[in-house]
Amino acid sequence: MIADGRQIYADQCAACHGVDLEGQPEWRRPPPSGRLPAPPHDESGHTWHHPDELLFRIVKESTASIVGGGYESDMPGFAGVMSDAEIRAVLD
């Protein structure tokens, strides 16, 4: 299952979050659009602080729909793209 998660990450996530989990440059600083760049998923980022269930919901539903309060993000929901099992495989 880990190999499956790595492949799904490469196919669905790496374009924004990086092949090596490095995220986008200047991910802490919003550009003029106000939308934060994709954060890293390694120890330099913040996603490891979040519980798996929150990360699951963000991937499935989108960051903006979970955070609310007018938060803007380019992170889409993947409910129509990835199954629950595929999302969990990526998180594992």
mmCIF file of N, CA and C in Angstrom:
data_model
loop_
_atom_site.group_PDB
_atom_site.id
_atom_site.type_symbol
_atom_site.label_atom_id
_atom_site.label_comp_id
_atom_site.label_asym_id
_atom_site.label_seq_id
_atom_site.Cartn_x
_atom_site.Cartn_y
_atom_site.Cartn_z
ATOM 1 N N MET A 1 0.821 -1.194 0.000
ATOM 2 C CA MET A 1 0.000 0.000 0.000
ATOM 3 C C MET A 1 0.866 1.260 0.000
ATOM 4 N N ILE A 2 2.023 1.232 0.661
ATOM 5 C CA ILE A 2 2.903 2.401 0.670
ATOM 6 C C ILE A 2 3.363 2.731 -0.740
ATOM 7 N N ALA A 3 3.701 1.712 -1.517
ATOM 8 C CA ALA A 3 4.107 1.954 -2.909
ATOM 9 C C ALA A 3 2.967 2.592 -3.687
ATOM 10 N N ASP A 4 1.729 2.144 -3.429
ATOM 11 C CA ASP A 4 0.567 2.746 -4.082
ATOM 12 C C ASP A 4 0.444 4.214 -3.699
ATOM 13 N N GLY A 5 0.601 4.518 -2.416
ATOM 14 C CA GLY A 5 0.516 5.897 -1.943
ATOM 15 C C GLY A 5 1.568 6.785 -2.574
ATOM 16 N N ARG A 6 2.763 6.265 -2.718
ATOM 17 C CA ARG A 6 3.837 7.040 -3.364
ATOM 18 C C ARG A 6 3.502 7.339 -4.821
ATOM 19 N N GLN A 7 2.956 6.368 -5.516
ATOM 20 C CA GLN A 7 2.598 6.579 -6.920
ATOM 21 C C GLN A 7 1.446 7.571 -7.049
ATOM 22 N N ILE A 8 0.453 7.437 -6.183
ATOM 23 C CA ILE A 8 -0.681 8.368 -6.212
ATOM 24 C C ILE A 8 -0.196 9.775 -5.895
ATOM 25 N N TYR A 9 0.685 9.912 -4.892
ATOM 26 C CA TYR A 9 1.257 11.225 -4.570
ATOM 27 C C TYR A 9 1.972 11.792 -5.799
ATOM 28 N N ALA A 10 2.781 10.985 -6.449
ATOM 29 C CA ALA A 10 3.510 11.443 -7.639
ATOM 30 C C ALA A 10 2.543 11.910 -8.723
ATOM 31 N N ASP A 11 1.446 11.196 -8.891
ATOM 32 C CA ASP A 11 0.476 11.520 -9.939
ATOM 33 C C ASP A 11 -0.414 12.709 -9.591
ATOM 34 N N GLN A 12 -0.803 12.840 -8.329
ATOM 35 C CA GLN A 12 -1.830 13.814 -7.953
ATOM 36 C C GLN A 12 -1.325 15.002 -7.130
ATOM 37 N N CYS A 13 -0.198 14.868 -6.447
ATOM 38 C CA CYS A 13 0.197 15.875 -5.462
ATOM 39 C C CYS A 13 1.533 16.556 -5.752
ATOM 40 N N ALA A 14 2.455 15.823 -6.347
ATOM 41 C CA ALA A 14 3.832 16.305 -6.495
ATOM 42 C C ALA A 14 3.954 17.563 -7.344
ATOM 43 N N ALA A 15 3.057 17.778 -8.281
ATOM 44 C CA ALA A 15 3.151 18.973 -9.125
ATOM 45 C C ALA A 15 3.125 20.244 -8.282
ATOM 46 N N CYS A 16 2.398 20.239 -7.190
ATOM 47 C CA CYS A 16 2.338 21.414 -6.305
ATOM 48 C C CYS A 16 3.203 21.249 -5.056
ATOM 49 N N HIS A 17 3.141 20.087 -4.432
ATOM 50 C CA HIS A 17 3.830 19.884 -3.156
ATOM 51 C C HIS A 17 5.257 19.375 -3.304
ATOM 52 N N GLY A 18 5.688 19.091 -4.529
ATOM 53 C CA GLY A 18 7.065 18.704 -4.785
ATOM 54 C C GLY A 18 7.303 17.214 -4.784
ATOM 55 N N VAL A 19 8.169 16.788 -5.664
ATOM 56 C CA VAL A 19 8.531 15.373 -5.779
ATOM 57 C C VAL A 19 9.125 14.860 -4.474
ATOM 58 N N ASP A 20 9.904 15.720 -3.800
ATOM 59 C CA ASP A 20 10.549 15.342 -2.545
ATOM 60 C C ASP A 20 9.863 15.968 -1.339
ATOM 61 N N LEU A 21 8.567 16.289 -1.472
ATOM 62 C CA LEU A 21 7.750 16.861 -0.391
ATOM 63 C C LEU A 21 8.149 18.291 -0.024
ATOM 64 N N GLU A 22 8.916 18.965 -0.890
ATOM 65 C CA GLU A 22 9.502 20.267 -0.553
ATOM 66 C C GLU A 22 8.553 21.454 -0.667
ATOM 67 N N GLY A 23 7.379 21.284 -1.238
ATOM 68 C CA GLY A 23 6.442 22.390 -1.392
ATOM 69 C C GLY A 23 6.911 23.400 -2.423
ATOM 70 N N GLN A 24 6.179 24.502 -2.510
ATOM 71 C CA GLN A 24 6.530 25.557 -3.451
ATOM 72 C C GLN A 24 7.420 26.591 -2.765
ATOM 73 N N PRO A 25 8.260 27.292 -3.545
ATOM 74 C CA PRO A 25 9.108 28.336 -2.962
ATOM 75 C C PRO A 25 8.253 29.402 -2.274
ATOM 76 N N GLU A 26 8.814 29.975 -1.228
ATOM 77 C CA GLU A 26 8.139 31.062 -0.500
ATOM 78 C C GLU A 26 6.725 30.669 -0.065
ATOM 79 N N TRP A 27 6.565 29.441 0.382
ATOM 80 C CA TRP A 27 5.236 28.930 0.714
ATOM 81 C C TRP A 27 4.577 29.641 1.885
ATOM 82 N N ARG A 28 5.346 30.338 2.702
ATOM 83 C CA ARG A 28 4.772 31.067 3.844
ATOM 84 C C ARG A 28 4.269 32.459 3.464
ATOM 85 N N ARG A 29 4.618 32.912 2.285
ATOM 86 C CA ARG A 29 4.323 34.280 1.872
ATOM 87 C C ARG A 29 3.333 34.283 0.711
ATOM 88 N N PRO A 30 2.147 34.843 0.917
ATOM 89 C CA PRO A 30 1.189 34.854 -0.188
ATOM 90 C C PRO A 30 1.602 35.818 -1.295
ATOM 91 N N PRO A 31 1.405 35.423 -2.537
ATOM 92 C CA PRO A 31 1.651 36.323 -3.667
ATOM 93 C C PRO A 31 0.497 37.331 -3.759
ATOM 94 N N PRO A 32 0.515 38.214 -4.741
ATOM 95 C CA PRO A 32 -0.563 39.199 -4.877
ATOM 96 C C PRO A 32 -1.976 38.591 -4.921
ATOM 97 N N SER A 33 -2.094 37.359 -5.367
ATOM 98 C CA SER A 33 -3.419 36.721 -5.414
ATOM 99 C C SER A 33 -3.983 36.468 -4.023
ATOM 100 N N GLY A 34 -3.104 36.456 -3.005
ATOM 101 C CA GLY A 34 -3.531 36.174 -1.641
ATOM 102 C C GLY A 34 -3.629 34.701 -1.311
ATOM 103 N N ARG A 35 -3.405 33.858 -2.282
ATOM 104 C CA ARG A 35 -3.501 32.411 -2.072
ATOM 105 C C ARG A 35 -2.120 31.859 -1.735
ATOM 106 N N LEU A 36 -2.016 31.228 -0.577
ATOM 107 C CA LEU A 36 -0.718 30.708 -0.154
ATOM 108 C C LEU A 36 -0.241 29.593 -1.074
ATOM 109 N N PRO A 37 1.051 29.583 -1.398
ATOM 110 C CA PRO A 37 1.614 28.477 -2.180
ATOM 111 C C PRO A 37 1.517 27.156 -1.401
ATOM 112 N N ALA A 38 1.647 26.064 -2.103
ATOM 113 C CA ALA A 38 1.558 24.739 -1.483
ATOM 114 C C ALA A 38 2.703 24.546 -0.494
ATOM 115 N N PRO A 39 2.387 24.142 0.751
ATOM 116 C CA PRO A 39 3.429 23.942 1.750
ATOM 117 C C PRO A 39 4.163 22.620 1.543
ATOM 118 N N PRO A 40 5.355 22.527 2.130
ATOM 119 C CA PRO A 40 6.063 21.251 2.087
ATOM 120 C C PRO A 40 5.396 20.241 3.018
ATOM 121 N N HIS A 41 5.618 18.982 2.725
ATOM 122 C CA HIS A 41 5.112 17.917 3.592
ATOM 123 C C HIS A 41 6.257 17.206 4.302
ATOM 124 N N ASP A 42 7.415 17.846 4.322
ATOM 125 C CA ASP A 42 8.531 17.302 5.092
ATOM 126 C C ASP A 42 8.569 18.021 6.443
ATOM 127 N N GLU A 43 9.634 17.828 7.206
ATOM 128 C CA GLU A 43 9.719 18.408 8.547
ATOM 129 C C GLU A 43 9.803 19.932 8.550
ATOM 130 N N SER A 44 10.081 20.560 7.417
ATOM 131 C CA SER A 44 10.159 22.019 7.370
ATOM 132 C C SER A 44 8.779 22.671 7.261
ATOM 133 N N GLY A 45 7.765 21.895 6.973
ATOM 134 C CA GLY A 45 6.414 22.418 6.826
ATOM 135 C C GLY A 45 5.600 22.254 8.096
ATOM 136 N N HIS A 46 4.312 22.403 7.972
ATOM 137 C CA HIS A 46 3.428 22.325 9.134
ATOM 138 C C HIS A 46 2.434 21.172 9.068
ATOM 139 N N THR A 47 2.334 20.498 7.947
ATOM 140 C CA THR A 47 1.281 19.491 7.826
ATOM 141 C C THR A 47 1.453 18.335 8.804
ATOM 142 N N TRP A 48 2.672 18.050 9.212
ATOM 143 C CA TRP A 48 2.875 16.943 10.149
ATOM 144 C C TRP A 48 2.284 17.253 11.524
ATOM 145 N N HIS A 49 1.975 18.521 11.788
ATOM 146 C CA HIS A 49 1.346 18.897 13.055
ATOM 147 C C HIS A 49 -0.140 18.526 13.082
ATOM 148 N N HIS A 50 -0.737 18.359 11.923
ATOM 149 C CA HIS A 50 -2.180 18.145 11.838
ATOM 150 C C HIS A 50 -2.528 16.663 11.961
ATOM 151 N N PRO A 51 -3.643 16.374 12.618
ATOM 152 C CA PRO A 51 -4.071 14.971 12.702
ATOM 153 C C PRO A 51 -4.441 14.426 11.316
ATOM 154 N N ASP A 52 -4.280 13.135 11.160
ATOM 155 C CA ASP A 52 -4.566 12.492 9.874
ATOM 156 C C ASP A 52 -5.986 12.758 9.390
ATOM 157 N N GLU A 53 -6.954 12.774 10.304
ATOM 158 C CA GLU A 53 -8.345 12.978 9.883
ATOM 159 C C GLU A 53 -8.542 14.366 9.278
ATOM 160 N N LEU A 54 -7.877 15.378 9.826
ATOM 161 C CA LEU A 54 -7.964 16.724 9.249
ATOM 162 C C LEU A 54 -7.321 16.750 7.867
ATOM 163 N N LEU A 55 -6.156 16.144 7.733
ATOM 164 C CA LEU A 55 -5.494 16.091 6.427
ATOM 165 C C LEU A 55 -6.358 15.347 5.410
ATOM 166 N N PHE A 56 -6.985 14.270 5.851
ATOM 167 C CA PHE A 56 -7.881 13.519 4.968
ATOM 168 C C PHE A 56 -8.999 14.425 4.455
ATOM 169 N N ARG A 57 -9.625 15.176 5.359
ATOM 170 C CA ARG A 57 -10.730 16.062 4.969
ATOM 171 C C ARG A 57 -10.255 17.166 4.038
ATOM 172 N N ILE A 58 -9.068 17.719 4.292
ATOM 173 C CA ILE A 58 -8.527 18.767 3.421
ATOM 174 C C ILE A 58 -8.314 18.220 2.012
ATOM 175 N N VAL A 59 -7.702 17.046 1.916
ATOM 176 C CA VAL A 59 -7.454 16.459 0.594
ATOM 177 C C VAL A 59 -8.780 16.146 -0.100
ATOM 178 N N LYS A 60 -9.726 15.623 0.621
ATOM 179 C CA LYS A 60 -11.001 15.237 0.016
ATOM 180 C C LYS A 60 -11.867 16.443 -0.340
ATOM 181 N N GLU A 61 -11.962 17.423 0.565
ATOM 182 C CA GLU A 61 -12.944 18.500 0.411
ATOM 183 C C GLU A 61 -12.360 19.835 -0.040
ATOM 184 N N SER A 62 -11.095 20.083 0.152
ATOM 185 C CA SER A 62 -10.350 21.309 -0.172
ATOM 186 C C SER A 62 -10.004 22.069 1.102
ATOM 187 N N THR A 63 -8.902 22.765 1.056
ATOM 188 C CA THR A 63 -8.462 23.535 2.218
ATOM 189 C C THR A 63 -9.478 24.605 2.575
ATOM 190 N N ALA A 64 -9.915 25.390 1.609
ATOM 191 C CA ALA A 64 -10.819 26.508 1.887
ATOM 192 C C ALA A 64 -12.119 26.039 2.533
ATOM 193 N N SER A 65 -12.640 24.904 2.116
ATOM 194 C CA SER A 65 -13.902 24.430 2.683
ATOM 195 C C SER A 65 -13.738 23.960 4.126
ATOM 196 N N ILE A 66 -12.553 23.530 4.499
ATOM 197 C CA ILE A 66 -12.303 23.070 5.863
ATOM 198 C C ILE A 66 -11.931 24.238 6.767
ATOM 199 N N VAL A 67 -11.045 25.106 6.301
ATOM 200 C CA VAL A 67 -10.571 26.222 7.124
ATOM 201 C C VAL A 67 -11.659 27.280 7.265
ATOM 202 N N GLY A 68 -12.340 27.601 6.166
ATOM 203 C CA GLY A 68 -13.418 28.580 6.200
ATOM 204 C C GLY A 68 -12.926 29.995 6.472
ATOM 205 N N GLY A 69 -13.811 30.865 6.862
ATOM 206 C CA GLY A 69 -13.463 32.230 7.225
ATOM 207 C C GLY A 69 -12.870 33.052 6.099
ATOM 208 N N GLY A 70 -13.188 32.723 4.863
ATOM 209 C CA GLY A 70 -12.657 33.464 3.731
ATOM 210 C C GLY A 70 -11.257 33.062 3.317
ATOM 211 N N TYR A 71 -10.718 32.010 3.940
ATOM 212 C CA TYR A 71 -9.380 31.528 3.582
ATOM 213 C C TYR A 71 -9.372 31.121 2.115
ATOM 214 N N GLU A 72 -8.372 31.590 1.388
ATOM 215 C CA GLU A 72 -8.260 31.250 -0.028
ATOM 216 C C GLU A 72 -7.064 30.343 -0.255
ATOM 217 N N SER A 73 -7.277 29.328 -1.044
ATOM 218 C CA SER A 73 -6.229 28.349 -1.311
ATOM 219 C C SER A 73 -6.416 27.771 -2.705
ATOM 220 N N ASP A 74 -5.310 27.403 -3.312
ATOM 221 C CA ASP A 74 -5.371 26.707 -4.594
ATOM 222 C C ASP A 74 -5.504 25.200 -4.407
ATOM 223 N N MET A 75 -5.537 24.742 -3.156
ATOM 224 C CA MET A 75 -5.668 23.316 -2.875
ATOM 225 C C MET A 75 -7.103 22.881 -3.145
ATOM 226 N N PRO A 76 -7.309 22.119 -4.224
ATOM 227 C CA PRO A 76 -8.667 21.669 -4.545
ATOM 228 C C PRO A 76 -9.049 20.459 -3.702
ATOM 229 N N GLY A 77 -10.303 20.144 -3.699
ATOM 230 C CA GLY A 77 -10.748 18.881 -3.137
ATOM 231 C C GLY A 77 -10.568 17.785 -4.183
ATOM 232 N N PHE A 78 -10.221 16.599 -3.732
ATOM 233 C CA PHE A 78 -9.977 15.482 -4.647
ATOM 234 C C PHE A 78 -11.059 14.412 -4.556
ATOM 235 N N ALA A 79 -12.223 14.767 -4.016
ATOM 236 C CA ALA A 79 -13.301 13.783 -3.840
ATOM 237 C C ALA A 79 -13.682 13.104 -5.149
ATOM 238 N N GLY A 80 -13.682 13.802 -6.241
ATOM 239 C CA GLY A 80 -14.051 13.208 -7.513
ATOM 240 C C GLY A 80 -12.887 12.627 -8.285
ATOM 241 N N VAL A 81 -11.693 12.734 -7.696
ATOM 242 C CA VAL A 81 -10.478 12.291 -8.383
ATOM 243 C C VAL A 81 -9.874 11.063 -7.707
ATOM 244 N N MET A 82 -9.860 11.079 -6.382
ATOM 245 C CA MET A 82 -9.249 10.000 -5.603
ATOM 246 C C MET A 82 -10.302 9.376 -4.683
ATOM 247 N N SER A 83 -10.234 8.074 -4.525
ATOM 248 C CA SER A 83 -11.122 7.392 -3.578
ATOM 249 C C SER A 83 -10.615 7.639 -2.160
ATOM 250 N N ASP A 84 -11.449 7.339 -1.172
ATOM 251 C CA ASP A 84 -11.024 7.462 0.219
ATOM 252 C C ASP A 84 -9.784 6.604 0.473
ATOM 253 N N ALA A 85 -9.764 5.404 -0.078
ATOM 254 C CA ALA A 85 -8.621 4.504 0.109
ATOM 255 C C ALA A 85 -7.351 5.092 -0.506
ATOM 256 N N GLU A 86 -7.473 5.743 -1.650
ATOM 257 C CA GLU A 86 -6.299 6.363 -2.282
ATOM 258 C C GLU A 86 -5.798 7.547 -1.458
ATOM 259 N N ILE A 87 -6.707 8.346 -0.929
ATOM 260 C CA ILE A 87 -6.298 9.468 -0.073
ATOM 261 C C ILE A 87 -5.565 8.933 1.145
ATOM 262 N N ARG A 88 -6.114 7.910 1.779
ATOM 263 C CA ARG A 88 -5.453 7.325 2.968
ATOM 264 C C ARG A 88 -4.091 6.732 2.605
ATOM 265 N N ALA A 89 -3.973 6.145 1.433
ATOM 266 C CA ALA A 89 -2.682 5.588 1.002
ATOM 267 C C ALA A 89 -1.638 6.691 0.879
ATOM 268 N N VAL A 90 -2.035 7.848 0.369
ATOM 269 C CA VAL A 90 -1.102 8.973 0.263
ATOM 270 C C VAL A 90 -0.689 9.438 1.654
ATOM 271 N N LEU A 91 -1.632 9.533 2.572
ATOM 272 C CA LEU A 91 -1.331 10.006 3.922
ATOM 273 C C LEU A 91 -0.468 9.028 4.705
ATOM 274 N N ASP A 92 -0.595 7.741 4.385
ATOM 275 C CA ASP A 92 0.217 6.743 5.092
ATOM 276 C C ASP A 92 1.647 6.852 4.650
#
